[in-house]
Amino acid sequence: MRVIVIGAGAIGAASALALAEGGAEVVVVDRVGVAGETSSRCEGNILVSDKGPGAEAELAIVANRAWRVLAERLDADRGPGQPATEFEAKGGIVVAFPGGEAALASFADSQRGIGIRASAVDAAELRSLEPHLSPGIGRGIHYPDDAQVQPSLATQAMLARAVRLGAELRIAEVTGGRFADGGAGGRLIGIDTTDGPIEADAVVNCAGPWAGEVAALLGARLDIRPRRGMILVTVPMPQRVFHKVYDADYVGAVGSADAALQTSTVVESTPAGTVLIGSSRERVGFSDANALPALAEIAAKATRLFPFLADTMVLRSYHGFRPYAPDHLPAIGADGEIEGLFHAAGHEGAGIGLAPTTGELVAHAVLGTPAPLDPTPFLPTRAALQEEAA
């Protein structure tokens, strides 16, 4: 079976790898190259700490376990000159400023009920785990299963493995679909690109925040919108942050549908010695303009969490566009109208963490391989299914 995967970000690379391992002939098409957009402009989070009970949490738990196996396999299997994924099982700490302790504790209780490991820590334990944390913070929750990869390197590693299994990468832009009856409305049998037509038995739309636009080019409807996120990067320094540390506001920002600017504090060190500081969320289309308010808020909140950052030089800042779905669940599976078309998009800021299990769900949908969990909540047709059930 020949399958086209549109998009060479983390979701596209993971899908290509799962399809290639399932025996498919895979062609990956991307307009800029591997991890050229969203997957190189994020923090590489593999989180369970920000997921409340529900379908996304179940996906995150399975994917968290999958990453531990996959990262080890990718690092052992890498070719000459290929860097490691930089997988770190560093754990996460979520803290609450005075007044927010009860809500944080209640959220952690709900997570324990679905199997997420979450341990309450007092002020003394916090100082042991993070000595440079603000003395004004007295309570937190430790999540030992939170982890991180270097997102661009991990994406490259997944696609490199797929290529070694026979997958092909083409740099081109999708311009339309090719249909069995010669016009839109029939079975999709390939795509047209700026580099010429490509024929296939199935097409998987993994175009991230552009997935809605790609779906439209192929005659389908998929409500995925861009949501801009900003990150600050400090100069390298001796390690002073030992976990992924964020305040409890982050959970609310992740789950919000508000289009206006929202910021919360996320701070972590990298193996290179830099500190990544986030995060923001705002729906401004694909605009690059007016980034300063978000950066100023991020910096101010970060110094409240780690006071030493006030005297730390910023090396650079960057932003990326996250693929936002209105119900906060990714769309993974067959399109409801176009035969031969599949989607894997809408993961917003969780795409890196959810990638390997998303790839397995894509392989299940396209090839019929075993599903790692119930795919029903993530089907692109889920709204119609919910209406029928009602």
XYZ file of C-alpha atoms in Angstrom:
390
model
C 0.000 0.000 0.000
C 1.333 3.429 -0.944
C 0.610 6.246 1.512
C 1.325 9.979 1.241
C 1.965 11.785 4.517
C 1.580 15.564 4.214
C 3.815 17.275 6.760
C 7.263 16.432 8.116
C 6.763 17.716 11.649
C 6.586 15.454 14.691
C 3.112 14.108 13.869
C 3.984 13.503 10.226
C 7.303 11.865 11.112
C 5.679 9.613 13.721
C 2.922 8.670 11.274
C 5.450 7.945 8.522
C 7.443 5.753 10.898
C 4.415 3.770 12.099
C 3.180 3.312 8.526
C 6.616 2.213 7.291
C 6.941 -0.225 10.177
C 3.485 -1.512 9.248
C 4.713 -2.371 5.758
C 3.458 0.624 3.764
C 5.355 2.401 1.005
C 5.489 5.959 2.375
C 6.055 9.313 0.667
C 6.367 12.302 3.014
C 5.671 15.697 1.441
C 6.596 18.963 3.148
C 7.042 22.429 1.719
C 10.104 23.356 3.839
C 11.630 20.139 5.178
C 11.862 18.086 8.350
C 10.715 19.922 11.509
C 10.803 23.173 9.586
C 7.824 24.798 11.287
C 5.986 24.086 14.566
C 8.124 21.125 15.637
C 11.264 23.258 15.734
C 9.558 26.122 17.557
C 8.435 24.503 20.780
C 9.815 23.030 24.005
C 9.521 19.299 23.305
C 7.094 18.621 26.148
C 6.030 15.067 26.977
C 3.537 15.856 29.714
C 0.899 14.098 31.732
C 0.840 16.770 34.446
C -1.368 19.195 32.499
C -4.022 16.643 31.512
C -7.247 16.272 33.451
C -9.374 13.101 33.222
C -10.593 12.425 29.700
C -9.578 11.155 26.288
C -6.517 13.380 25.884
C -5.142 12.258 29.242
C -5.543 8.620 28.213
C -3.684 9.361 24.972
C -0.954 11.207 26.899
C -0.437 8.356 29.363
C -0.020 5.804 26.575
C 2.219 8.149 24.578
C 4.382 8.901 27.618
C 5.173 5.205 27.945
C 5.676 4.907 24.190
C 8.241 7.721 24.135
C 10.466 5.954 26.648
C 10.690 2.915 24.393
C 10.867 4.892 21.148
C 13.565 7.335 22.270
C 15.797 4.510 23.424
C 15.266 2.699 20.123
C 15.890 5.811 18.012
C 19.045 6.730 19.919
C 20.425 3.205 19.585
C 19.522 3.047 15.906
C 20.785 6.430 14.736
C 23.087 6.645 11.764
C 26.489 8.336 11.458
C 26.346 12.018 12.373
C 22.727 11.876 13.507
C 22.257 13.503 16.935
C 20.417 11.913 19.836
C 16.819 12.762 20.697
C 17.944 14.252 24.047
C 15.120 12.437 25.825
C 15.108 13.433 29.501
C 12.834 11.788 32.052
C 13.316 14.834 34.260
C 9.876 14.920 35.865
C 7.752 17.984 36.374
C 6.786 20.210 39.270
C 3.605 22.257 39.235
C 3.421 24.982 41.858
C 0.715 27.237 43.184
C 1.167 30.750 44.482
C -0.644 31.597 47.738
C -4.379 31.156 47.281
C -4.119 28.518 44.573
C -3.044 25.526 46.646
C -6.509 23.987 47.074
C -7.309 24.041 43.344
C -3.938 22.485 42.514
C -4.435 19.721 45.084
C -7.943 18.983 43.771
C -6.694 18.749 40.183
C -3.946 16.328 41.232
C -6.510 14.179 43.081
C -8.545 13.854 39.873
C -5.424 12.826 37.954
C -4.482 10.106 40.444
C -7.878 8.570 39.770
C -6.835 7.835 36.160
C -3.373 6.533 37.023
C -1.199 9.649 36.750
C 1.485 9.688 39.420
C 1.277 12.971 41.350
C 2.855 13.551 44.770
C 2.222 16.594 46.946
C 5.401 18.328 48.151
C 5.727 20.891 50.912
C 8.055 23.871 51.124
C 11.037 21.891 52.395
C 10.677 19.245 49.679
C 10.310 21.948 47.028
C 13.582 23.542 48.126
C 15.250 20.143 47.897
C 13.942 19.569 44.369
C 14.377 23.150 43.140
C 16.713 25.186 45.395
C 16.332 28.400 43.362
C 12.534 28.492 43.402
C 10.909 31.605 44.882
C 10.589 31.392 48.691
C 7.014 32.654 48.313
C 5.914 29.279 46.964
C 5.085 26.777 49.663
C 3.232 23.941 47.963
C 3.554 21.968 44.751
C 2.874 18.678 42.991
C 5.668 16.469 41.681
C 4.948 14.522 38.482
C 7.765 11.991 38.020
C 6.605 10.901 34.555
C 6.883 14.262 32.792
C 9.680 14.217 30.243
C 11.179 16.148 27.352
C 12.952 15.664 24.037
C 14.744 18.138 21.801
C 11.795 18.448 19.409
C 13.626 19.076 16.152
C 16.153 16.297 16.773
C 13.474 13.828 17.845
C 11.433 14.598 14.734
C 14.503 14.138 12.534
C 15.236 10.821 14.266
C 11.732 9.476 13.643
C 11.791 10.402 9.977
C 15.360 9.128 9.526
C 14.220 5.761 10.851
C 11.266 5.801 8.440
C 13.583 6.620 5.534
C 15.839 3.718 6.451
C 12.732 1.535 6.179
C 12.090 2.831 2.658
C 10.115 6.058 3.129
C 10.802 8.930 0.727
C 10.880 12.651 1.563
C 9.888 15.217 -1.071
C 10.117 18.981 -0.602
C 7.054 20.404 -2.335
C 3.826 22.243 -1.599
C 0.440 20.589 -1.960
C -1.761 22.319 -4.520
C -4.732 19.960 -4.726
C -6.065 16.419 -4.734
C -6.263 13.761 -7.426
C -9.504 11.778 -7.582
C -10.478 8.485 -9.148
C -13.245 10.046 -11.235
C -11.084 12.938 -12.346
C -12.886 15.471 -10.173
C -13.470 16.278 -6.522
C -15.951 14.095 -4.702
C -14.634 10.664 -5.623
C -11.966 8.566 -3.977
C -8.705 10.427 -3.330
C -5.892 8.674 -5.217
C -3.081 11.181 -4.761
C -2.134 14.823 -4.652
C -0.884 17.544 -6.956
C 2.201 19.427 -5.782
C 4.558 22.127 -7.014
C 6.911 19.256 -7.876
C 4.322 17.335 -9.860
C 1.612 14.758 -9.090
C 2.028 11.925 -6.595
C -0.305 8.954 -6.636
C -1.143 6.789 -3.626
C -3.752 4.542 -2.051
C -4.196 6.857 0.935
C -3.289 10.405 1.976
C -2.673 11.460 5.594
C -2.999 15.156 6.429
C -0.413 15.945 9.142
C -0.010 19.624 8.260
C -0.230 20.967 11.825
C -1.744 24.462 12.029
C -2.132 24.410 8.232
C -4.147 21.168 8.326
C -7.434 23.011 7.805
C -6.073 24.686 4.679
C -4.686 21.405 3.331
C -7.998 19.673 4.012
C -9.779 22.356 1.972
C -7.361 21.839 -0.935
C -8.352 18.172 -0.875
C -12.077 18.902 -0.760
C -12.555 18.226 2.948
C -13.494 20.256 6.027
C -11.361 20.240 9.168
C -11.604 22.936 11.831
C -7.965 23.447 12.831
C -6.730 26.970 13.560
C -3.313 28.451 14.394
C -2.614 29.523 17.976
C 0.618 31.465 18.469
C 3.012 30.647 21.294
C 6.145 32.555 22.377
C 9.280 31.250 24.108
C 12.338 33.001 25.579
C 15.786 31.376 25.639
C 18.507 32.485 28.060
C 22.257 32.371 27.609
C 23.853 29.074 28.726
C 24.583 28.803 32.449
C 25.308 26.209 35.144
C 22.124 24.240 35.771
C 19.787 25.950 38.236
C 16.447 24.447 37.147
C 16.252 20.675 37.530
C 12.703 19.785 36.438
C 10.078 21.198 34.147
C 8.535 23.746 36.506
C 5.344 25.624 35.820
C 2.597 27.396 37.688
C -0.918 26.044 37.876
C -2.217 28.738 35.508
C -0.688 26.743 32.650
C -3.388 24.082 32.893
C -6.120 26.679 32.490
C -4.388 28.309 29.517
C -3.991 24.967 27.753
C -7.683 24.191 28.067
C -8.990 27.665 27.304
C -10.898 28.529 24.130
C -10.204 32.257 24.527
C -8.590 33.885 21.491
C -7.014 36.670 23.561
C -3.463 36.572 24.911
C -2.958 34.214 27.839
C 0.366 33.613 29.536
C 1.589 31.254 32.232
C 5.015 30.370 33.545
C 6.932 27.333 32.308
C 10.654 27.128 33.043
C 13.172 24.366 32.309
C 16.821 23.814 31.527
C 18.200 22.111 28.427
C 21.265 19.864 28.065
C 22.970 22.801 26.320
C 22.715 24.895 29.511
C 20.111 27.356 28.279
C 16.819 27.918 30.084
C 13.571 27.841 28.114
C 10.894 30.206 29.405
C 7.281 30.128 28.264
C 4.502 30.204 27.623
C 1.828 32.147 25.773
C -1.265 31.349 23.761
C -3.179 33.674 21.469
C -5.175 33.274 18.284
C -3.902 35.900 15.849
C -3.956 33.851 12.667
C -0.465 33.417 11.234
C 0.587 36.927 12.207
C 4.119 37.644 13.430
C 3.201 41.142 14.618
C 2.859 42.607 18.123
C 4.816 39.920 19.989
C 6.237 42.232 22.669
C 3.266 42.126 25.106
C 3.448 38.329 25.302
C 7.220 38.322 25.784
C 6.998 40.977 28.516
C 4.346 39.022 30.425
C 6.294 35.774 30.113
C 9.474 37.388 31.436
C 7.715 39.077 34.358
C 5.972 35.884 35.461
C 9.131 33.802 35.118
C 11.089 36.052 37.480
C 8.307 35.663 40.020
C 8.825 31.894 39.889
C 12.643 31.944 39.717
C 13.969 35.314 40.954
C 17.506 34.686 39.619
C 16.127 35.037 36.096
C 15.737 38.788 36.625
C 19.516 39.117 36.265
C 19.857 36.621 33.403
C 20.496 37.678 29.820
C 18.065 36.525 27.142
C 19.778 35.002 24.125
C 16.786 34.988 21.813
C 13.045 34.546 21.532
C 10.981 32.620 19.033
C 7.407 31.746 18.297
C 5.470 28.967 16.662
C 1.902 28.327 15.592
C 0.156 25.466 17.381
C -2.675 23.539 15.681
C -5.720 24.402 17.786
C -8.926 22.336 17.736
C -12.017 23.942 19.296
C -12.760 20.917 21.514
C -9.050 20.522 22.462
C -8.812 17.016 21.059
C -6.721 16.085 18.018
C -8.439 14.712 14.937
C -6.934 11.308 14.106
C -8.452 8.938 11.583
C -10.460 8.769 8.372
C -12.133 11.840 6.927
C -15.909 11.652 7.066
C -16.497 12.670 3.446
C -13.429 12.032 1.278
C -12.594 8.353 0.815
C -8.865 7.702 1.007
C -8.160 10.802 3.132
C -7.035 10.606 6.761
C -6.109 13.301 9.280
C -3.731 13.604 12.223
C -3.837 17.199 13.431
C -5.077 19.494 16.183
C -2.675 18.525 18.986
C -1.914 22.179 19.800
C 1.091 22.311 22.182
C 1.027 18.577 22.933
C 2.029 17.305 19.497
C 5.548 16.249 20.438
C 4.368 14.321 23.480
C 1.463 12.640 21.692
C 3.341 11.893 18.452
C 4.283 8.192 18.761
C 0.819 7.042 19.781
C -0.790 9.299 17.190
C 1.388 7.538 14.607
C 0.128 4.175 15.821
C -3.476 5.389 15.553
C -2.797 6.534 11.985
C -1.351 3.137 11.090
C -4.412 1.510 12.659
C -6.772 3.682 10.593
C -4.902 3.262 7.312
C -3.456 -0.254 7.552
C -5.624 -1.953 10.169
C -2.747 -2.527 12.607
C -3.629 -2.889 16.312
C -4.760 0.337 17.990
C -2.861 1.402 21.129
C -6.121 2.672 22.687
C -9.727 3.363 21.703
C -9.540 5.680 18.659
C -13.190 6.762 18.828
C -12.771 10.027 20.811
C -10.260 11.313 18.251
C -12.053 10.478 15.005
C -12.523 13.483 12.689
C -16.179 12.415 12.479
C -16.680 12.508 16.271
C -19.089 15.480 16.196
C -21.424 13.603 13.870
C -21.152 10.466 15.985
C -22.021 12.466 19.119
C -25.078 13.943 17.374
C -26.249 10.475 16.352
C -25.793 9.184 19.908
C -27.803 12.084 21.282
